[in-house]
XYZ file of N, CA, C and O in Angstrom:
720
model
N 52.138 55.010 87.895
C 51.312 56.173 87.579
C 51.397 56.449 86.084
O 52.456 56.394 85.499
N 50.242 56.748 85.507
C 50.188 57.191 84.119
C 50.338 58.712 84.125
O 49.670 59.398 84.890
N 51.210 59.239 83.249
C 51.485 60.673 83.276
C 51.100 61.357 81.977
O 51.360 60.851 80.892
N 50.496 62.529 82.144
C 50.225 63.415 81.030
C 51.194 64.580 81.099
O 52.269 64.474 81.699
N 50.802 65.716 80.528
C 51.634 66.914 80.592
C 51.495 67.644 81.922
O 52.445 68.242 82.403
N 50.295 67.588 82.506
C 50.013 68.339 83.731
C 49.593 67.452 84.888
O 49.739 67.830 86.040
N 48.989 66.298 84.575
C 48.423 65.443 85.618
C 48.929 64.016 85.505
O 49.396 63.582 84.455
N 48.781 63.311 86.626
C 49.040 61.884 86.667
C 47.790 61.162 87.115
O 46.995 61.701 87.892
N 47.611 59.957 86.627
C 46.503 59.102 87.046
C 47.108 57.955 87.837
O 47.971 57.244 87.340
N 46.651 57.825 89.084
C 47.183 56.787 89.960
C 46.045 56.069 90.646
O 44.880 56.458 90.525
N 46.389 55.020 91.382
C 45.389 54.277 92.145
C 44.719 55.197 93.161
O 45.305 56.190 93.605
N 43.500 54.874 93.529
C 42.756 55.610 94.546
C 43.272 55.225 95.921
O 43.344 54.050 96.254
N 43.674 56.218 96.699
C 44.126 55.990 98.073
C 42.958 56.232 99.024
O 42.065 57.042 98.742
N 42.991 55.569 100.143
C 41.948 55.751 101.170
C 41.825 57.218 101.578
O 40.721 57.722 101.786
N 42.963 57.936 101.631
C 42.959 59.355 102.006
C 42.278 60.240 100.962
O 41.896 61.374 101.264
N 42.145 59.754 99.736
C 41.492 60.532 98.679
C 39.979 60.611 98.889
O 39.341 61.599 98.524
N 39.421 59.565 99.456
C 37.965 59.422 99.503
C 37.264 60.556 100.245
O 36.310 61.136 99.703
N 37.699 60.953 101.444
C 36.985 62.066 102.105
C 37.035 63.369 101.305
O 36.052 64.111 101.270
N 38.152 63.642 100.639
C 38.280 64.870 99.849
C 37.349 64.814 98.645
O 36.596 65.757 98.373
N 37.374 63.700 97.933
C 36.532 63.555 96.751
C 35.055 63.566 97.121
O 34.237 64.163 96.419
N 34.728 62.927 98.224
C 33.322 62.903 98.662
C 32.859 64.323 98.988
O 31.795 64.754 98.549
N 33.671 65.063 99.757
C 33.272 66.410 100.189
C 33.215 67.396 99.023
O 32.296 68.210 98.937
N 34.190 67.325 98.117
C 34.291 68.354 97.084
C 33.588 68.006 95.775
O 33.291 68.895 94.991
N 33.345 66.722 95.549
C 32.638 66.327 94.323
C 31.254 65.786 94.619
O 30.257 66.310 94.148
N 31.183 64.734 95.412
C 29.913 64.050 95.578
C 28.930 64.814 96.458
O 27.745 64.877 96.147
N 29.381 65.386 97.557
C 28.467 66.070 98.470
C 27.925 67.378 97.909
O 27.010 67.956 98.472
N 28.464 67.849 96.812
C 27.918 68.991 96.083
C 26.733 68.450 95.275
O 26.907 67.772 94.254
N 25.514 68.709 95.746
C 24.315 68.114 95.153
C 24.187 68.445 93.669
O 23.864 67.577 92.855
N 24.441 69.684 93.292
C 24.304 70.072 91.884
C 25.326 69.320 91.039
O 24.984 68.691 90.036
N 26.607 69.346 91.437
C 27.647 68.650 90.683
C 27.384 67.144 90.668
O 27.480 66.499 89.618
N 27.058 66.584 91.815
C 26.795 65.156 91.902
C 25.622 64.729 91.031
O 25.663 63.682 90.391
N 24.591 65.553 90.985
C 23.419 65.238 90.167
C 23.732 65.314 88.681
O 23.191 64.543 87.883
N 24.583 66.247 88.297
C 24.942 66.408 86.890
C 25.932 65.344 86.434
O 25.945 64.956 85.275
N 26.757 64.855 87.345
C 27.817 63.918 86.975
C 27.364 62.468 86.960
O 27.912 61.656 86.211
N 26.410 62.123 87.766
C 25.987 60.728 87.899
C 24.708 60.482 87.116
O 23.870 61.359 86.987
N 24.547 59.282 86.652
C 23.340 58.922 85.926
C 22.258 58.364 86.837
O 21.381 57.646 86.394
N 22.332 58.693 88.110
C 21.344 58.215 89.086
C 21.043 59.360 90.048
O 21.791 60.320 90.126
N 19.965 59.241 90.803
C 19.617 60.319 91.736
C 20.685 60.484 92.819
O 21.249 59.505 93.304
N 20.936 61.726 93.185
C 21.861 62.003 94.285
C 21.200 61.576 95.589
O 19.991 61.725 95.764
N 22.006 61.034 96.482
C 21.546 60.717 97.834
C 22.729 60.857 98.777
O 23.869 60.653 98.377
N 22.482 61.235 100.018
C 23.595 61.395 100.952
C 24.213 60.041 101.289
O 23.505 59.028 101.360
N 25.513 60.033 101.478
C 26.230 58.820 101.861
C 26.922 59.080 103.189
O 27.603 60.091 103.356
N 26.735 58.173 104.119
C 27.322 58.298 105.441
C 28.846 58.283 105.363
O 29.410 57.418 104.686
N 29.536 59.221 106.020
C 31.004 59.194 106.024
C 31.522 57.846 106.504
O 31.005 57.261 107.445
N 32.524 57.340 105.805
C 33.111 56.056 106.156
C 32.389 54.868 105.549
O 32.853 53.733 105.644
N 31.255 55.110 104.900
C 30.475 54.033 104.292
C 31.258 53.414 103.146
O 31.926 54.102 102.381
N 31.167 52.115 103.003
C 31.792 51.433 101.865
C 30.862 51.445 100.660
O 31.224 51.009 99.584
N 29.627 51.935 100.846
C 28.671 52.051 99.755
C 28.875 53.402 99.074
O 28.102 54.327 99.244
N 29.935 53.490 98.324
C 30.267 54.749 97.676
C 30.913 54.461 96.331
O 31.691 53.517 96.197
N 30.620 55.263 95.337
C 31.243 55.117 94.024
C 32.734 55.428 94.089
O 33.470 55.139 93.150
N 33.192 55.987 95.206
C 34.609 56.332 95.340
C 35.466 55.182 95.847
O 36.671 55.167 95.648
N 34.843 54.203 96.516
C 35.580 53.063 97.045
C 35.852 52.091 95.900
O 34.947 51.716 95.160
N 37.109 51.703 95.742
C 37.516 50.866 94.621
C 37.366 49.389 94.957
O 37.793 48.935 96.014
N 36.756 48.657 94.022
C 36.673 47.201 94.102
C 37.624 46.659 93.040
O 37.312 46.667 91.847
N 38.803 46.203 93.465
C 39.819 45.750 92.514
C 39.400 44.519 91.722
O 40.044 44.169 90.745
N 38.333 43.854 92.135
C 37.862 42.670 91.419
C 36.940 43.022 90.259
O 36.690 42.198 89.391
N 36.419 44.230 90.239
C 35.516 44.691 89.175
C 36.338 44.913 87.899
O 37.158 45.817 87.833
N 36.122 44.072 86.901
C 36.915 44.119 85.672
C 36.429 45.155 84.656
O 37.188 45.551 83.785
N 35.194 45.597 84.768
C 34.642 46.525 83.786
C 34.800 47.986 84.150
O 34.291 48.855 83.463
N 35.544 48.254 85.213
C 35.680 49.618 85.725
C 37.092 49.821 86.257
O 37.577 49.042 87.075
N 37.756 50.870 85.773
C 39.089 51.201 86.270
C 39.072 52.646 86.750
O 39.131 53.579 85.952
N 38.967 52.850 88.077
C 38.956 54.213 88.620
C 40.363 54.677 88.977
O 41.187 53.901 89.470
N 40.616 55.935 88.713
C 41.891 56.564 89.046
C 41.626 57.795 89.907
O 40.575 58.415 89.799
N 42.619 58.161 90.690
C 42.655 59.495 91.276
C 43.568 60.327 90.394
O 44.578 59.833 89.886
N 43.192 61.574 90.183
C 43.971 62.480 89.339
C 44.762 63.406 90.249
O 44.192 64.023 91.158
N 46.073 63.503 90.001
C 46.937 64.365 90.803
C 47.747 65.274 89.884
O 48.039 64.919 88.739
N 48.078 66.458 90.401
C 48.982 67.345 89.673
C 50.361 66.709 89.642
O 50.798 66.122 90.637
N 51.045 66.818 88.517
C 52.401 66.277 88.460
C 53.338 67.078 89.359
O 54.214 66.510 90.003
N 53.125 68.395 89.386
C 53.936 69.237 90.273
C 53.320 69.209 91.661
O 52.278 69.788 91.897
N 53.926 68.485 92.570
C 53.475 68.484 93.954
C 52.571 67.328 94.354
O 52.378 67.069 95.522
N 51.926 66.666 93.392
C 51.100 65.507 93.706
C 49.765 65.807 94.350
O 49.135 64.912 94.919
N 49.293 67.047 94.271
C 48.015 67.429 94.862
C 46.856 66.729 94.151
O 46.798 66.699 92.918
N 45.923 66.188 94.913
C 44.733 65.549 94.366
C 43.857 66.604 93.695
O 43.535 67.628 94.302
N 43.479 66.354 92.430
C 42.651 67.318 91.707
C 41.351 66.722 91.183
O 40.513 67.440 90.665
N 41.170 65.389 91.305
C 39.912 64.819 90.830
C 39.955 63.326 90.633
O 40.806 62.624 91.177
N 38.995 62.860 89.819
C 38.852 61.434 89.513
C 38.810 61.248 88.002
O 38.424 62.154 87.258
N 39.190 60.068 87.568
C 39.088 59.684 86.165
C 38.726 58.210 86.137
O 39.162 57.444 87.000
N 37.929 57.824 85.146
C 37.454 56.448 85.097
C 37.354 55.953 83.663
O 36.898 56.677 82.778
N 37.789 54.734 83.468
C 37.464 53.993 82.265
C 36.412 52.998 82.722
O 36.670 52.189 83.609
N 35.206 53.077 82.172
C 34.097 52.262 82.669
C 33.361 51.601 81.501
O 33.578 51.962 80.349
N 32.525 50.633 81.848
C 31.784 49.921 80.816
C 32.728 49.221 79.852
O 32.445 49.127 78.654
N 33.849 48.732 80.354
C 34.851 48.096 79.499
C 34.269 46.805 78.920
O 33.806 45.937 79.642
N 34.284 46.728 77.615
C 33.769 45.573 76.882
C 34.950 44.948 76.141
O 35.370 45.449 75.092
N 35.490 43.869 76.693
C 36.672 43.238 76.097
C 36.370 42.537 74.778
O 37.258 42.387 73.941
N 35.138 42.108 74.588
C 34.783 41.450 73.328
C 34.773 42.458 72.175
O 35.377 42.226 71.125
N 34.089 43.574 72.367
C 34.003 44.599 71.328
C 35.143 45.611 71.401
O 35.211 46.521 70.578
N 35.982 45.458 72.425
C 37.165 46.308 72.640
C 36.792 47.786 72.689
O 37.352 48.622 71.994
N 35.834 48.079 73.587
C 35.377 49.458 73.751
C 35.206 49.782 75.231
O 35.138 48.886 76.065
N 35.143 51.070 75.530
C 34.926 51.531 76.903
C 34.462 52.976 76.867
O 34.517 53.651 75.833
N 34.029 53.446 78.035
C 33.579 54.823 78.219
C 34.575 55.551 79.110
O 35.205 54.948 79.974
N 34.645 56.859 78.929
C 35.527 57.718 79.719
C 34.679 58.625 80.597
O 33.662 59.162 80.153
N 35.120 58.816 81.831
C 34.485 59.771 82.732
C 35.534 60.452 83.583
O 36.590 59.878 83.860
N 35.242 61.678 83.985
C 36.161 62.379 84.875
C 35.410 63.415 85.687
O 34.323 63.843 85.312
N 35.996 63.781 86.797
C 35.443 64.822 87.656
C 36.582 65.581 88.307
O 37.453 64.974 88.925
N 36.605 66.873 88.133
C 37.654 67.699 88.728
C 37.107 68.475 89.908
O 35.975 68.960 89.877
N 37.925 68.590 90.945
C 37.543 69.396 92.101
C 37.322 70.832 91.643
O 37.987 71.302 90.707
N 36.411 71.565 92.267
C 36.118 72.936 91.832
C 37.356 73.819 91.708
O 37.468 74.592 90.754
N 38.313 73.684 92.617
C 39.517 74.518 92.576
C 40.462 74.140 91.444
O 41.413 74.871 91.157
N 40.204 73.032 90.775
C 41.097 72.542 89.718
C 40.524 72.718 88.319
O 41.151 72.313 87.345
N 39.369 73.309 88.221
C 38.731 73.497 86.913
C 39.289 74.726 86.203
O 39.729 75.670 86.827
N 39.263 74.674 84.875
C 39.716 75.808 84.073
C 41.221 75.911 83.933
O 41.727 76.940 83.497
N 41.940 74.852 84.231
C 43.409 74.865 84.172
C 43.967 73.934 83.102
O 45.156 73.702 83.041
N 43.089 73.370 82.284
C 43.528 72.452 81.238
C 43.714 71.024 81.701
O 44.161 70.168 80.938
N 43.370 70.747 82.935
C 43.537 69.388 83.455
C 42.605 68.396 82.757
O 42.979 67.253 82.517
N 41.392 68.819 82.439
C 40.430 67.920 81.817
C 40.929 67.390 80.481
O 40.835 66.187 80.195
N 41.479 68.263 79.661
C 42.025 67.853 78.370
C 43.160 66.857 78.566
O 43.256 65.851 77.862
N 44.000 67.111 79.558
C 45.126 66.217 79.842
C 44.633 64.870 80.371
O 45.150 63.818 79.991
N 43.614 64.894 81.229
C 43.057 63.637 81.747
C 42.505 62.791 80.605
O 42.760 61.582 80.532
N 41.754 63.394 79.689
C 41.203 62.654 78.560
C 42.343 62.056 77.731
O 42.282 60.898 77.315
N 43.410 62.817 77.511
C 44.552 62.311 76.750
C 45.176 61.094 77.423
O 45.499 60.096 76.761
N 45.343 61.153 78.739
C 45.948 60.030 79.465
C 45.011 58.818 79.445
O 45.459 57.679 79.278
N 43.710 59.039 79.591
C 42.765 57.929 79.509
C 42.767 57.298 78.111
O 42.616 56.076 77.982
N 42.940 58.101 77.079
C 43.042 57.556 75.722
C 44.282 56.671 75.611
O 44.215 55.567 75.049
N 45.400 57.137 76.124
C 46.618 56.323 76.117
C 46.377 55.009 76.852
O 46.725 53.935 76.347
N 45.778 55.087 78.019
C 45.505 53.879 78.794
C 44.586 52.928 78.018
O 44.853 51.721 77.911
N 43.499 53.476 77.464
C 42.545 52.637 76.749
C 43.110 52.025 75.481
O 42.965 50.824 75.237
N 43.783 52.826 74.666
C 44.258 52.346 73.378
C 45.575 51.574 73.464
O 45.732 50.548 72.817
N 46.518 52.069 74.258
C 47.845 51.450 74.311
C 47.916 50.343 75.355
O 48.337 49.221 75.063
N 47.502 50.648 76.580
C 47.633 49.670 77.660
C 46.587 48.564 77.532
O 46.895 47.380 77.679
N 45.339 48.939 77.247
C 44.243 47.960 77.205
C 43.972 47.401 75.805
O 43.236 46.437 75.662
N 44.507 48.012 74.765
C 44.301 47.513 73.412
C 42.889 47.673 72.895
O 42.408 46.870 72.088
N 42.214 48.742 73.320
C 40.835 48.960 72.899
C 40.782 49.555 71.491
O 41.750 50.166 71.007
N 39.639 49.408 70.848
C 39.394 49.916 69.506
C 38.628 51.243 69.533
O 38.823 52.087 68.678
N 37.753 51.416 70.545
C 36.864 52.581 70.590
C 36.706 53.075 72.012
O 36.524 52.286 72.939
N 36.737 54.400 72.163
C 36.411 55.046 73.434
C 35.233 55.975 73.188
O 35.094 56.549 72.100
N 34.403 56.116 74.208
C 33.172 56.884 74.066
C 32.979 57.768 75.291
O 33.348 57.400 76.399
N 32.398 58.925 75.056
C 32.061 59.867 76.126
C 30.617 60.287 75.935
O 30.193 60.608 74.816
N 29.863 60.284 77.032
C 28.530 60.866 77.046
C 28.575 61.992 78.062
O 29.033 61.797 79.184
N 28.128 63.163 77.671
C 28.126 64.296 78.594
C 26.915 65.174 78.329
O 26.352 65.151 77.226
N 26.516 65.923 79.335
C 25.395 66.844 79.158
C 25.752 67.866 78.081
O 26.900 68.305 77.967
N 24.767 68.248 77.298
C 25.018 69.135 76.159
C 25.516 70.517 76.567
O 26.117 71.211 75.753
N 25.309 70.908 77.832
C 25.801 72.212 78.284
C 27.138 72.115 79.031
O 27.613 73.097 79.574
N 27.771 70.935 79.010
C 29.058 70.755 79.673
C 30.169 71.128 78.689
O 30.864 70.277 78.124
N 30.320 72.432 78.481
C 31.275 72.938 77.493
C 32.705 72.498 77.779
O 33.460 72.209 76.846
N 33.094 72.426 79.039
C 34.469 72.034 79.382
C 34.755 70.602 78.920
O 35.810 70.329 78.328
N 33.820 69.688 79.170
C 34.040 68.303 78.753
C 33.997 68.167 77.244
O 34.793 67.425 76.658
N 33.097 68.883 76.600
C 33.028 68.843 75.143
C 34.340 69.328 74.527
O 34.871 68.702 73.592
N 34.899 70.428 75.059
C 36.189 70.941 74.567
C 37.310 69.929 74.808
O 38.131 69.681 73.926
N 37.353 69.364 76.013
C 38.403 68.392 76.341
C 38.348 67.188 75.399
O 39.381 66.706 74.930
N 37.147 66.709 75.124
C 36.987 65.555 74.225
C 37.420 65.913 72.805
O 38.213 65.191 72.184
N 36.918 67.029 72.301
C 37.218 67.396 70.920
C 38.690 67.737 70.722
O 39.254 67.443 69.675
N 39.340 68.312 71.709
C 40.784 68.587 71.616
C 41.593 67.300 71.527
O 42.721 67.314 71.046
N 41.015 66.214 71.988
C 41.684 64.924 71.919
C 41.223 64.080 70.726
O 41.558 62.906 70.636
N 40.462 64.677 69.827
C 40.078 63.996 68.596
C 38.723 63.312 68.613
O 38.321 62.703 67.612
N 37.989 63.391 69.719
C 36.656 62.795 69.766
C 35.737 63.536 68.800
O 35.828 64.752 68.641
N 34.850 62.780 68.187
C 33.907 63.310 67.204
C 32.500 63.200 67.776
O 32.129 62.163 68.339
N 31.718 64.269 67.607
C 30.315 64.220 68.034
C 29.566 63.276 67.099
O 29.536 63.487 65.896
N 28.971 62.250 67.698
C 28.272 61.240 66.908
C 26.761 61.366 67.004
O 26.041 60.775 66.210
N 26.298 62.124 67.985
C 24.859 62.278 68.098
C 24.447 62.976 69.366
O 25.268 63.250 70.252
N 23.165 63.268 69.438
C 22.572 63.873 70.621
C 21.472 62.945 71.111
O 20.615 62.512 70.322
N 21.514 62.617 72.376
C 20.470 61.821 73.003
C 19.494 62.814 73.625
O 19.758 63.383 74.689
N 18.402 63.062 72.925
C 17.476 64.112 73.321
C 16.755 63.760 74.620
O 16.251 62.654 74.782
N 16.742 64.727 75.545
C 16.035 64.593 76.827
C 16.311 63.251 77.504
O 15.413 62.606 78.027
N 17.561 62.836 77.524
C 17.913 61.515 78.047
C 18.407 61.519 79.492
O 18.593 60.459 80.069
N 18.617 62.697 80.057
C 19.137 62.763 81.427
C 18.199 63.598 82.301
O 17.916 64.757 81.994
N 17.720 63.009 83.382
C 16.886 63.714 84.353
C 17.823 64.335 85.368
O 18.493 63.638 86.123
N 17.912 65.661 85.378
C 18.855 66.370 86.241
C 18.129 67.497 86.964
O 17.668 68.448 86.342
N 18.011 67.354 88.263
C 17.464 68.405 89.123
C 16.148 68.978 88.586
O 15.973 70.185 88.459
N 15.226 68.098 88.253
C 13.887 68.538 87.891
C 13.636 68.808 86.433
O 12.564 69.298 86.074
N 14.584 68.495 85.564
C 14.343 68.693 84.140
C 15.131 67.673 83.319
O 16.150 67.151 83.766
N 14.626 67.401 82.125
C 15.334 66.526 81.204
C 16.318 67.362 80.400
O 15.977 68.449 79.917
N 17.537 66.841 80.266
C 18.578 67.511 79.490
C 19.068 66.572 78.395
O 19.024 65.348 78.535
N 19.567 67.171 77.319
C 20.166 66.394 76.244
C 21.572 65.960 76.648
O 22.257 66.652 77.411
N 21.987 64.824 76.093
C 23.368 64.383 76.235
C 23.997 64.315 74.851
O 23.326 63.973 73.866
N 25.285 64.623 74.787
C 26.043 64.507 73.547
C 26.866 63.232 73.629
O 27.497 62.954 74.652
N 26.858 62.471 72.550
C 27.626 61.242 72.440
C 28.829 61.521 71.547
O 28.663 62.006 70.424
N 30.024 61.251 72.074
C 31.258 61.462 71.322
C 32.033 60.150 71.275
O 32.023 59.391 72.245
N 32.702 59.898 70.162
C 33.477 58.675 70.028
C 34.826 58.944 69.407
O 35.023 59.923 68.678
N 35.764 58.044 69.702
C 37.111 58.105 69.124
C 37.565 56.683 68.856
O 37.497 55.828 69.746
N 38.010 56.422 67.619
C 38.541 55.127 67.236
C 40.064 55.176 67.286
O 40.664 56.225 67.026
N 40.669 54.050 67.596
C 42.116 54.009 67.761
C 42.832 54.518 66.511
O 43.839 55.229 66.619
N 42.324 54.195 65.323
C 43.003 54.632 64.098
C 42.913 56.135 63.877
O 43.688 56.701 63.117
N 41.980 56.816 64.551
C 41.838 58.270 64.423
C 42.546 59.024 65.545
O 42.601 60.257 65.524
N 43.045 58.292 66.525
C 43.669 58.897 67.693
C 45.056 59.424 67.353
O 45.854 58.738 66.717
N 45.321 60.652 67.785
C 46.638 61.258 67.637
C 47.141 61.532 69.048
O 46.648 62.438 69.710
N 48.107 60.751 69.511
C 48.539 60.826 70.915
C 48.889 62.217 71.416
O 48.723 62.497 72.586
N 49.330 63.109 70.551
C 49.698 64.446 71.023
C 48.723 65.502 70.548
O 49.088 66.647 70.300
N 47.431 65.156 70.451
C 46.439 66.090 69.917
C 45.833 66.961 71.006
O 44.725 67.426 70.891
N 46.597 67.218 72.065
C 46.073 67.940 73.213
C 45.480 69.286 72.857
O 44.514 69.737 73.445
N 46.052 69.985 71.894
C 45.474 71.266 71.496
C 45.710 72.293 72.551
O 45.076 73.287 72.671
């Protein structure tokens, strides 16, 4: 397990999937805002789910996020779009509604930075998020990510186009304890 100050990132367990599906994915508004594709219902037990881990997929590393105190499941974290040639990847996370506003997001981003830069030897990490996702923007910036641009009207979300903010962090600019 990778550990931060408040959370740990561990492998996805089969028992995590029903909780994550019910509390993150089955919430149409949250699911639509978090995914870059249209929301659609998924049959319980289906293996056709973004929550089911394929250990052979090299460009995607999904984690379950747990509280360090007690081990309670609080969300998901992902390093995705891993490009070993250019030594870059993207960061994504999703916290259960009951776990938001507790500083977990900032800690998750910090742990993913450690994983990307130290464990994987990457040069650059990137985050794309909706421009009104203040929690993710704060979590990224507290970890040293810099706003690099706005992708105007680039996300179709629940009947309207929204802007996305592009943030980046280079290994030489990373400060491991910049949690803020």
